[in-house]
Short mmCIF file of C-alpha atoms in Angstrom, two decimals:
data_model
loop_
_atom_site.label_atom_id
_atom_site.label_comp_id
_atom_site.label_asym_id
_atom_site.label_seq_id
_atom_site.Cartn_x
_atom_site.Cartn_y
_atom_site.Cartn_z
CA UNK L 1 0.00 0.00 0.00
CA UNK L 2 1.45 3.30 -0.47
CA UNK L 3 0.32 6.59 1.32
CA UNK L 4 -2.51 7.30 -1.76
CA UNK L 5 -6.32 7.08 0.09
CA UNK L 6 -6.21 4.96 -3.47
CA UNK L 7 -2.79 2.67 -4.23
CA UNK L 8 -1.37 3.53 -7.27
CA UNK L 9 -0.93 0.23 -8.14
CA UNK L 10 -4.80 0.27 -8.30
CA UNK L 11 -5.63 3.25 -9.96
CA UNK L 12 -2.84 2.28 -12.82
CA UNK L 13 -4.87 -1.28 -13.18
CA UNK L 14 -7.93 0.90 -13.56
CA UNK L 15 -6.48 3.40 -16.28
CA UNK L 16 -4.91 0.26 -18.19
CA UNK L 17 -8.31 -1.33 -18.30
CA UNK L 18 -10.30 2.32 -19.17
CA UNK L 19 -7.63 3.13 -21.87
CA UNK L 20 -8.27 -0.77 -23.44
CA UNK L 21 -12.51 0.72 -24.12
CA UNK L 22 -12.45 1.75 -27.58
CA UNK L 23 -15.44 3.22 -27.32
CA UNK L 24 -13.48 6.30 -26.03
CA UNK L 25 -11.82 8.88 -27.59
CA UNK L 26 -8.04 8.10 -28.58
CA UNK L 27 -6.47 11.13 -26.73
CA UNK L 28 -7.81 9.81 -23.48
CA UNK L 29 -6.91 6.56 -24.45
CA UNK L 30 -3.32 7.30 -24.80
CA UNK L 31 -3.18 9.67 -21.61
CA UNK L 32 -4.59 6.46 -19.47
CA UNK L 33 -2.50 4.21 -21.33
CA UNK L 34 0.58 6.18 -20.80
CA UNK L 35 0.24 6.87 -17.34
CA UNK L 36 -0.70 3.03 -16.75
CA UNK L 37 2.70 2.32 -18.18
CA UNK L 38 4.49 4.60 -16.32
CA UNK L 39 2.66 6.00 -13.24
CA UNK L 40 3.13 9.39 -14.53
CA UNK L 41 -0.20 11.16 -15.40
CA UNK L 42 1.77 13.86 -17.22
CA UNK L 43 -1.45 16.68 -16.53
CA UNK L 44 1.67 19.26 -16.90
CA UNK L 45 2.67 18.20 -20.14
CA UNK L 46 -1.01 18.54 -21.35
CA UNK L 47 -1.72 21.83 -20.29
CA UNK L 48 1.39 23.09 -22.41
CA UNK L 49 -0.11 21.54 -25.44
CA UNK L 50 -2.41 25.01 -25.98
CA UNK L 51 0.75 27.06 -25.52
CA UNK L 52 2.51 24.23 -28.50
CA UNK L 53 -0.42 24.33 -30.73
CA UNK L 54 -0.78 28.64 -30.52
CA UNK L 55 2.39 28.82 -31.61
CA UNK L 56 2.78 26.67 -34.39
CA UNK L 57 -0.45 27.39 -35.80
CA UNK L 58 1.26 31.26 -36.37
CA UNK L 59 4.06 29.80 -37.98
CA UNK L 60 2.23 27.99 -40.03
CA UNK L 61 -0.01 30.14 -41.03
CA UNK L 62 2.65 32.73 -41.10
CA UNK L 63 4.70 30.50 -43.97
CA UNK L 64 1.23 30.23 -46.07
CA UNK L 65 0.53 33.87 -45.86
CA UNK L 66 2.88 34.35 -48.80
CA UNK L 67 2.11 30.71 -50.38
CA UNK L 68 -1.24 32.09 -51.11
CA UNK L 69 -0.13 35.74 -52.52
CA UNK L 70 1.65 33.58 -55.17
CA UNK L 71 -1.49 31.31 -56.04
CA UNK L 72 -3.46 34.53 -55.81
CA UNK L 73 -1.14 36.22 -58.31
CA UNK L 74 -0.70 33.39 -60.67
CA UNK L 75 -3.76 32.22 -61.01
CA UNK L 76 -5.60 35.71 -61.00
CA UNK L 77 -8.27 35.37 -58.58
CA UNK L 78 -8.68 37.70 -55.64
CA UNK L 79 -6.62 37.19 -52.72
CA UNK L 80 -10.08 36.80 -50.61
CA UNK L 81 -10.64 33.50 -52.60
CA UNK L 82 -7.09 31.59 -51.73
CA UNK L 83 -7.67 29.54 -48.40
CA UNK L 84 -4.24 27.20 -48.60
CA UNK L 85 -3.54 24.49 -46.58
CA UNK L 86 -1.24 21.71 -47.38
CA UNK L 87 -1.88 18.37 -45.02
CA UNK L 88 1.21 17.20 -43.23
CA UNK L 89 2.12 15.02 -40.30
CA UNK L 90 5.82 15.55 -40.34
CA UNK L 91 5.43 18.55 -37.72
CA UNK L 92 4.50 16.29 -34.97
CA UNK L 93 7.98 15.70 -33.75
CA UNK L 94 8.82 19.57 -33.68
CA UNK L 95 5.61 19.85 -31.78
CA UNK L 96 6.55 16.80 -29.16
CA UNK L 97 10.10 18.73 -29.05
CA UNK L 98 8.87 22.21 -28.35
CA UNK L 99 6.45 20.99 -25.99
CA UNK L 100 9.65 19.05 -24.15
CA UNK L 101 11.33 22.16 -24.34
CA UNK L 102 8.65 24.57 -22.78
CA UNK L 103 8.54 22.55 -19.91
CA UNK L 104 12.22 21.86 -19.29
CA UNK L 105 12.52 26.16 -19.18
CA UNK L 106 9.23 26.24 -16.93
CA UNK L 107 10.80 23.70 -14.79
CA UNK L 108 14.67 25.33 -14.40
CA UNK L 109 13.16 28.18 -13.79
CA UNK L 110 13.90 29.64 -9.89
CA UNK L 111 10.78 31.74 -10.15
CA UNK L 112 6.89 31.42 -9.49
CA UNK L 113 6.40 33.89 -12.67
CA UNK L 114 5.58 31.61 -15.45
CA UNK L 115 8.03 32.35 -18.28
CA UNK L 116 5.12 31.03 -20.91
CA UNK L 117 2.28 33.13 -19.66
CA UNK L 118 4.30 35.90 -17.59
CA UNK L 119 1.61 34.74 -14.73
CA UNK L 120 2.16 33.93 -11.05
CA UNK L 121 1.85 30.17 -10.88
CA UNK L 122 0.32 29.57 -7.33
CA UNK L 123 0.31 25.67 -7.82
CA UNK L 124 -1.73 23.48 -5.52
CA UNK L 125 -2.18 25.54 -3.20
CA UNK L 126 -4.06 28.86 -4.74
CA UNK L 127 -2.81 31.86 -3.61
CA UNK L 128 -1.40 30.77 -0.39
CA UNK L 129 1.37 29.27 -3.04
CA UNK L 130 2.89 32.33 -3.18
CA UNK L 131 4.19 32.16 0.66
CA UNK L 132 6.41 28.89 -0.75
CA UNK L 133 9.44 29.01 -2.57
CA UNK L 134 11.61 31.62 -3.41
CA UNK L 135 10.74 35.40 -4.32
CA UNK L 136 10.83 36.07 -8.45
CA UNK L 137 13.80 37.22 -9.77
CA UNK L 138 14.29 39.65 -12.68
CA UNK L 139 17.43 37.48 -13.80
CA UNK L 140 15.93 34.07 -14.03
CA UNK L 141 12.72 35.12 -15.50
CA UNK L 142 14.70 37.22 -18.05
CA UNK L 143 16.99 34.20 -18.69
CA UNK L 144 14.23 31.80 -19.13
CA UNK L 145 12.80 34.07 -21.47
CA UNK L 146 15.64 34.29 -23.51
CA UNK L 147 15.64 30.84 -23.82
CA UNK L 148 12.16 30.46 -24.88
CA UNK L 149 12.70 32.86 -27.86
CA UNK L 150 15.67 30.59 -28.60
CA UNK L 151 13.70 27.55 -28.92
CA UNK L 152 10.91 29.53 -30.98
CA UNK L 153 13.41 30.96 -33.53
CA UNK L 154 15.01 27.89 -34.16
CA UNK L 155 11.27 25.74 -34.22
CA UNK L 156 10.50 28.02 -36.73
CA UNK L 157 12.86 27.25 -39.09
CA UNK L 158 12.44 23.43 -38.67
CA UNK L 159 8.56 23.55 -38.99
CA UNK L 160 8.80 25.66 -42.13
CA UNK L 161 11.94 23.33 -43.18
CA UNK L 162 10.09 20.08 -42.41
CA UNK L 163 7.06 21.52 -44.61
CA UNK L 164 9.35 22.61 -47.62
CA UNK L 165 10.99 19.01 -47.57
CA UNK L 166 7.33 17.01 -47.56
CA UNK L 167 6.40 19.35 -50.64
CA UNK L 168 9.38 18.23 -52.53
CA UNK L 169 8.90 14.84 -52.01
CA UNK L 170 5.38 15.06 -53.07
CA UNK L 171 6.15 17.00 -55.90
CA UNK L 172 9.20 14.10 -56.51
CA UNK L 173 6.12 11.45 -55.98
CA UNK L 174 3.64 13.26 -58.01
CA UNK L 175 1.02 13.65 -55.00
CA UNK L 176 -0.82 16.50 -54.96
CA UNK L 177 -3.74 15.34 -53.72
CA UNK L 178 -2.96 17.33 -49.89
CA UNK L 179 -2.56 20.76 -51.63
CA UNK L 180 -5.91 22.65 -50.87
CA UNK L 181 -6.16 26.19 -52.28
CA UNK L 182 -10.18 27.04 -51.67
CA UNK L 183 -11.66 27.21 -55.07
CA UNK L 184 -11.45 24.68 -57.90
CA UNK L 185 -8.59 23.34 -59.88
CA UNK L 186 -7.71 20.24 -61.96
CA UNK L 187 -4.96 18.14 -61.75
CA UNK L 188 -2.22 20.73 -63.69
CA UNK L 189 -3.12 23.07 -61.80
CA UNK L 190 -2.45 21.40 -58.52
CA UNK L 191 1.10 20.34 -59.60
CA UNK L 192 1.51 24.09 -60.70
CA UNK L 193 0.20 25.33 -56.73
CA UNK L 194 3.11 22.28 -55.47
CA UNK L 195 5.77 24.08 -57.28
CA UNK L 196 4.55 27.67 -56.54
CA UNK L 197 4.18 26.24 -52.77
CA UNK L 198 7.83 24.60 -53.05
CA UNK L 199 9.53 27.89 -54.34
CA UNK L 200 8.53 29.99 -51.59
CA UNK L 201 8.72 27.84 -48.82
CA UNK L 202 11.80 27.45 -50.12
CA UNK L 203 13.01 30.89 -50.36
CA UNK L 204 11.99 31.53 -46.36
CA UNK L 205 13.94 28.20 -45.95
CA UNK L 206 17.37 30.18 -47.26
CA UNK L 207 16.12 33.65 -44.89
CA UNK L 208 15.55 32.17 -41.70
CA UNK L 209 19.00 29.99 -42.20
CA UNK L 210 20.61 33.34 -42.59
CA UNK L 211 20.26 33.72 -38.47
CA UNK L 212 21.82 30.48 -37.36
CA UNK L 213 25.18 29.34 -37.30
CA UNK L 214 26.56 27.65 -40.53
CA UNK L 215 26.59 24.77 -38.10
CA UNK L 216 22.57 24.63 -38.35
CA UNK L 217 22.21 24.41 -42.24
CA UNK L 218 24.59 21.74 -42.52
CA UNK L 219 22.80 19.38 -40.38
CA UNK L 220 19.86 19.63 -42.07
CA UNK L 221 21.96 19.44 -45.44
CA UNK L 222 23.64 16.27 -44.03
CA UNK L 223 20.44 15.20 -42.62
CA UNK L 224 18.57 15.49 -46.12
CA UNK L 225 21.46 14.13 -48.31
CA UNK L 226 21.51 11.16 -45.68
CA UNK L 227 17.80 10.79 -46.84
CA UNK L 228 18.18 11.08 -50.51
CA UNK L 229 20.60 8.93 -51.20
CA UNK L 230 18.44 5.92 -49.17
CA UNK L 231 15.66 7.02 -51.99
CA UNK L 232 18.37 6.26 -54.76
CA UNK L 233 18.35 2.70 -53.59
CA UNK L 234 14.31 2.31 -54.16
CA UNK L 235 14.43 1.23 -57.49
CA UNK L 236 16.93 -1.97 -55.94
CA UNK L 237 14.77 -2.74 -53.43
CA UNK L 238 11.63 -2.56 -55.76
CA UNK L 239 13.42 -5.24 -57.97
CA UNK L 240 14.49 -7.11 -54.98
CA UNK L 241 10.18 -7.50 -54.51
CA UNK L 242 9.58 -8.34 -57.79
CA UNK L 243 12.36 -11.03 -58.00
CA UNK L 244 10.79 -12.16 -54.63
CA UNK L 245 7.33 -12.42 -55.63
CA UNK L 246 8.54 -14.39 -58.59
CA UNK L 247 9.90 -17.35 -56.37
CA UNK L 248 13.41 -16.10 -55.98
CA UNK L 249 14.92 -17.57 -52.86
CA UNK L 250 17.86 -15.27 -52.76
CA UNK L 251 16.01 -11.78 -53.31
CA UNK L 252 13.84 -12.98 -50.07
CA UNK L 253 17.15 -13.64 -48.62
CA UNK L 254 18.28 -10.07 -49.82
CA UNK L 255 15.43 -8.54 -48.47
CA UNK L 256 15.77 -10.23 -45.06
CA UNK L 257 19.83 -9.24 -44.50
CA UNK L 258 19.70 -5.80 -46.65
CA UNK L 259 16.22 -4.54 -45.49
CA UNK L 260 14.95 -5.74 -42.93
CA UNK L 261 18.23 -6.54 -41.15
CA UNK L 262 20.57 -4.49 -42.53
CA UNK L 263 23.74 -3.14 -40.81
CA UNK L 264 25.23 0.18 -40.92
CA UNK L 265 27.62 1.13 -42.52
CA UNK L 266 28.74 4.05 -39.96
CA UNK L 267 26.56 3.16 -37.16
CA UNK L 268 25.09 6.66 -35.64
CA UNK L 269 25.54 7.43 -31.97
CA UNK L 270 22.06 8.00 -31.56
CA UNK L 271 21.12 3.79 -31.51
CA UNK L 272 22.66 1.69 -28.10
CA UNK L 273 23.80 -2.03 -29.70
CA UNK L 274 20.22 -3.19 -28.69
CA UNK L 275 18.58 -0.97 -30.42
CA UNK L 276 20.37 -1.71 -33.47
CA UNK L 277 19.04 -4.93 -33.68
CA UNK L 278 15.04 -3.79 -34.05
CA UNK L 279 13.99 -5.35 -37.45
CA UNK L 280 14.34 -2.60 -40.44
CA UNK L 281 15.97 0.14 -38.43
CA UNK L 282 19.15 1.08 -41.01
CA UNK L 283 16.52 1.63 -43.70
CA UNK L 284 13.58 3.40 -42.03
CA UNK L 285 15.90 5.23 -40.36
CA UNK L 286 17.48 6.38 -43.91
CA UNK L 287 13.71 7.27 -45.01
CA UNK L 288 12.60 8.93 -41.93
CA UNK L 289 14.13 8.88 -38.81
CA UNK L 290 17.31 11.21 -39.91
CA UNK L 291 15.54 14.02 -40.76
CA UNK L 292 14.59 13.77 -37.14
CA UNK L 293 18.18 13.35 -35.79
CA UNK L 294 18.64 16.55 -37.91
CA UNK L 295 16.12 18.87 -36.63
CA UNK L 296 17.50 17.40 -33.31
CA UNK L 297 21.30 18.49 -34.16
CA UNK L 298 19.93 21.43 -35.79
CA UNK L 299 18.45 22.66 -32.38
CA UNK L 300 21.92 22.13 -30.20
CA UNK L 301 23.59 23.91 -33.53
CA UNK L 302 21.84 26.73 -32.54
CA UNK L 303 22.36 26.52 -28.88
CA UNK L 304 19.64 24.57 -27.51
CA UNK L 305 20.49 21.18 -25.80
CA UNK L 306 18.57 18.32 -26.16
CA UNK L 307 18.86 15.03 -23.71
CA UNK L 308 19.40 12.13 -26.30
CA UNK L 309 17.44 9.74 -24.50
CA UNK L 310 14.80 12.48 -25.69
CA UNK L 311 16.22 12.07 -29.53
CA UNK L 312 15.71 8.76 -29.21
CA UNK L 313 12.00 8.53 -28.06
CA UNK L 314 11.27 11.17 -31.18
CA UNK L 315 13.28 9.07 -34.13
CA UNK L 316 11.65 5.36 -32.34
CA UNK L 317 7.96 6.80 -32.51
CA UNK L 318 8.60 8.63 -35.94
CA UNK L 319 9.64 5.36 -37.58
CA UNK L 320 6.94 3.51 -35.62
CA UNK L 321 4.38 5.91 -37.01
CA UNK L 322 5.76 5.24 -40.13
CA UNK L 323 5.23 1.51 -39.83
CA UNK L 324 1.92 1.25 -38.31
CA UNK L 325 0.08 4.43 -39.63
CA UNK L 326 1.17 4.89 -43.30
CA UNK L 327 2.73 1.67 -44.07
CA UNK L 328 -0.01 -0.78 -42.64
CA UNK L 329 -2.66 1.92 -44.40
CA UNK L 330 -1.01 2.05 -47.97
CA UNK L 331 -0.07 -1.96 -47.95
CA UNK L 332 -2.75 -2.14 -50.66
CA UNK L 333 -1.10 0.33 -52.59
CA UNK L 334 2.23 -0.50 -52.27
CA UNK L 335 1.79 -4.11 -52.85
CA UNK L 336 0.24 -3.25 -55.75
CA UNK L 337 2.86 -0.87 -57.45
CA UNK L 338 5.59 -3.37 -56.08
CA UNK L 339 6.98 -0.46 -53.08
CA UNK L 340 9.00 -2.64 -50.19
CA UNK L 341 8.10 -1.28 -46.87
CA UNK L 342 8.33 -3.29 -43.66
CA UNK L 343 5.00 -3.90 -44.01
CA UNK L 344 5.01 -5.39 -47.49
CA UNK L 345 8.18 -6.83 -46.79
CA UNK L 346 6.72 -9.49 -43.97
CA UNK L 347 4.08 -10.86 -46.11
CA UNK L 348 6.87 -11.54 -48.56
CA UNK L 349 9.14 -13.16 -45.40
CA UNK L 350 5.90 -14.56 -43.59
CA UNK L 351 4.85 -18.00 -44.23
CA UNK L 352 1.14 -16.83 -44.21
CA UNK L 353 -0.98 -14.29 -43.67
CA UNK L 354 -1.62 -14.14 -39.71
CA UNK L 355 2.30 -14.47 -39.03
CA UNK L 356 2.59 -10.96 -41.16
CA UNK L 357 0.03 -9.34 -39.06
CA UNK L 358 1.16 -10.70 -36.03
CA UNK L 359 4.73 -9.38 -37.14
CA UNK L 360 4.03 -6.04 -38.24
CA UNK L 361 1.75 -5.26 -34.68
CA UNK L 362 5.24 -6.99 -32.66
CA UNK L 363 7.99 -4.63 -34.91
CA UNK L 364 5.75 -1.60 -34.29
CA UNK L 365 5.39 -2.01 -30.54
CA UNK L 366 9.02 -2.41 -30.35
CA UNK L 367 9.85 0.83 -31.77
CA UNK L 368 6.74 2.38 -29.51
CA UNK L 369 7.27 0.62 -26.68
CA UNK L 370 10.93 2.03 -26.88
CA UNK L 371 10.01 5.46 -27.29
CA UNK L 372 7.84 5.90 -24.31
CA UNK L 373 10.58 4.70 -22.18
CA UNK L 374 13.15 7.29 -23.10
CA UNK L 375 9.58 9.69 -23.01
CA UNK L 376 9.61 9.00 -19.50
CA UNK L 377 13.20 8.85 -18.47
CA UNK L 378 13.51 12.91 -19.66
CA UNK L 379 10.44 13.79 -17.80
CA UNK L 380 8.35 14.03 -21.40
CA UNK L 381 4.75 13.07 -20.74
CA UNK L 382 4.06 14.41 -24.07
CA UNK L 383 6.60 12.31 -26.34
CA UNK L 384 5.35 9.30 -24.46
CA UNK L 385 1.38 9.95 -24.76
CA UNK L 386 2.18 11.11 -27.70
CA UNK L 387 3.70 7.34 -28.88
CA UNK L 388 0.57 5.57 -26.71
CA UNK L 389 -1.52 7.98 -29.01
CA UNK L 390 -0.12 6.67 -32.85
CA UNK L 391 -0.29 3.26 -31.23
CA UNK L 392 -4.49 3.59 -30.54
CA UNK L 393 -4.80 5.67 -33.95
CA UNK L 394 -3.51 2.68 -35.98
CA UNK L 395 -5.61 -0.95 -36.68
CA UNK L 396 -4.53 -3.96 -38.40
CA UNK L 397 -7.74 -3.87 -40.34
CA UNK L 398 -6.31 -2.74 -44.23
CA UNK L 399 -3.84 -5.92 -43.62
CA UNK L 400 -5.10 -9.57 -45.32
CA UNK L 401 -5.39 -12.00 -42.48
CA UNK L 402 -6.43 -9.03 -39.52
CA UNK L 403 -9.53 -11.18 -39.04
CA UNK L 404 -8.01 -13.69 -37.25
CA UNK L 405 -5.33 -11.67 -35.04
CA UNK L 406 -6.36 -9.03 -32.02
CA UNK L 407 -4.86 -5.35 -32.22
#
C-alpha cells in the first residue's frame, strides 16, 4: 500500500483497463494508457499543449501567408478566394520537441512567474502558493525568457523546413492530392500550386538559415542528403520485390539481410547495440528517422540542448508511425505498385498471412514501446502519450489476415 487514500498500483490497473474501451476517444486513451505504463499522469505536459499548438499554428499560417499571394497572383483570382492548406504530419515531432522544451525552461526556472504566460503560478495551493518558494527574480525570469525565444526561432525554421521538404517529395512522388487552395482546380493546376508552394517555402527556408550558425544548415543538409541517397536505392529494393514475388529464394534472402536486417555502414551514436538490432531500423531510419536526428542536431547547432534519450523517443515513434500508420494503411497500394516497406516486406518473409500481421503489430510495438521509455526517463509526458496515441490511432484492419489476429 502506499500513502494514496487509493494505491497507485490500483488506480494504474484501472487506467490500463479504461484506456483498453475503444469506445473512447483516442487522446484519453493514450493519456490512461501512458500513465498506466508509467505511473506518470503527465497533466503538466497537457496543459502546455495550448501554448505548442498557438504557436505553431502562427508559424504555419505565417509560412502560407505568402504561399497564397503567389497562387493569388498566378492564377488571377482575388486574394479573398485563396484559403491554402497543405496536409502534413511531419510537424508532430517539432511539436513533441517544443512541448519538451517549454517545460524543461518552466521547470529550471527559480521563479513562481511563469516564463510562458508571464503569470504567477500559485500551484496546488491557490494563492497561499505564493508564501512557498523563493521570491521572483528579474534574472531568471529574463533568462528563461531568452531561452524560450531561442527555442521559438530555431522551431520556426524546422517547422517551415520540415514543410518545404514534404512538398518536394510530393512534388518528386507526383502527389498533390494534400494541396488545398479554396476554389477549384484540376490536376495541372495542382502540380503548378506544389511548385509555386515549393519555391517559396523554399526561399523563407534560405532567410531564416541566414540567423543560425553555418553549423545549423549543414545538419539539415547532411540530414537530407543522408535521406536522398536511401531514396536512390528504391528502385533496388523494388526489384528485390519483384524477383521475390517471382519465387526467388535469394532476393527474399536479400530482403531479409539488406532490409529488414541491414547493418550500418557508420553506425550513428544516436542507436545503443540493442537498439540496433530492431527489425528494419538502417533503412527506415534512412527514409525517416534522420531528418529527425537533424532537426534534433539542428536545435543544439543553434544553442539549444537536447537530452538524447529524448532524440531517441522522437526518431523510435517517428519510424513507428511510419510503420503502423502509413505503411499498414497504404499496404494495398504499395503491394500493388511493387513499393518494399516493412509492411510489405513481412508478407513476402511470412509463411502466411496471420504471421505478417502478427509481425508487423510486434515490430511496431518495439519501436513504440521504446520510445515511451526514453519519453519517461527525460520527464516528457508528451513524447510518451504522444507514442501511446499513434499506437491507438492505428488498426490492423487494411492488412489480409487481420480477421483472425487481435490489435
Amino acid at each position: 500500500m502506499t500513502d494514496d487514500t487509493i494505491p497507485r498500483s490500483l488506480t494504474r490497473r484501472l487506467a490500463a483497463t479504461a484506456a483498453g474501451v475503444d469506445r473512447l476517444p483516442t487522446a484519453p486513451r493514450a493519456l490512461l494508457g501512458y500513465y498506466a505504463d508509467t505511473g506518470d499522469f503527465a497533466a503538466g505536459s497537457l496543459a502546455l499543449r495550448r501554448y505548442v499548438d498557438r504557436f505553431l499554428d502562427r508559424v504555419v499560417r505565417e509560412a502560407f501567408d505568402p504561399v497564397e499571394r503567389a497562387i493569388a497572383d498566378a492564377f488571377d483570382v482575388s486574394r479573398e478566394r485563396v484559403e491554402f492548406d497543405y496536409d502534413t504530419k511531419l510537424t508532430l515531432p517539432a511539436e513533441l520537441t517544443l512541448s519538451h522544451l517549454f517545460g524543461r525552461i518552466r521547470r529550471e526556472t527559480s521563479t513562481r512567474l511563469d516564463p510562458l504566460t508571464g503569470e504567477l503560478d500559485d500551484g496546488p495551493l491557490g494563492p497561499l502558493g505564493r508564501l512557498r518558494g523563493p521570491t521572483p527574480t528579474v534574472s531568471t525570469l529574463a533568462d528563461a525568457r531568452d531561452r524560450l525565444a531561442r527555442v521559438r526561432a530555431v522551431t520556426r525554421l524546422v517547422v517551415v523546413a520540415l514543410i518545404d521538404g514534404d512538398v518536394r517529395d510530393a512534388i518528386n512522388d507526383e502527389e498533390y492530392e494534400d494541396f488545398v487552395v479554396g476554389f477549384s482546380v484540376d490536376d495541372s493546376d495542382r502540380a503548378r500550386i506544389a511548385e509555386l508552394t515549393q519555391s517559396v517555402l523554399a526561399e523563407q527556408v534560405a532567410e531564416l538559415f541566414e540567423g543560425f550558425p553555418d553549423a545549423v544548415r549543414d545538419h539539415y543538409r547532411a540530414a537530407v542528403d543522408y535521406s536522398e541517397a536511401h531514396q536512390d536505392r528504391d528502385p533496388h529494393f523494388r526489384e528485390l520485390m519483384a524477383d521475390a514475388r517471382g519465387g526467388d529464394a535469394d532476393a527474399l534472402a536479400a530482403i531479409e539481410s539488406e532490409y529488414k536486417f541491414a547493418d550500418f555502414d557508420d553506425p550513428p551514436e544516436l542507436f545503443s547495440a540493442d537498439e540496433r538490432d530492431l527489425p528494419y531500423l538502417r533503412t527506415q531510419y534512412g527514409r525517416v528517422g534522420v531528418i529527425y536526428h537533424g532537426m534534433v542536431e539542428m536545435y543544439r547547432a543553434a544553442g539549444v540542448e537536447i537530452e538524447p534519450a529524448f532524440e531517441r523517443s522522437i526518431v523510435l515513434a517517428i519510424v513507428g508511425a511510419q510503420i503502423w500508420l502509413d505503411d499498414v494503411d497504404d499496404y494495398a497500394d504499395d503491394a500493388s505498385e511493387g513499393q518494399l516497406t516493412p509492411v510489405t516486406a513481412e508478407y513476402l518473409l511470412a509463411d502466411d498471412d496471420e504471421t505478417a500481421v502478427r509481425r508487423v503489430v510486434d515490430v511496431t510495438e518495439q519501436y513504440l514501446g521504446a520510445a515511451k521509455t526514453y519519453a519517461a526517463a527525460t520527464d516528457s509526458g508528451l513524447a510518451g502519450i504522444g507514442a501511446d496515441y499513434i499506437r491507438r490511432s492505428g488498426s490492423t484492419a487494411p492488412l489480409p489476415g487481420s480477421d483472425a489476429v487481435s490489435n
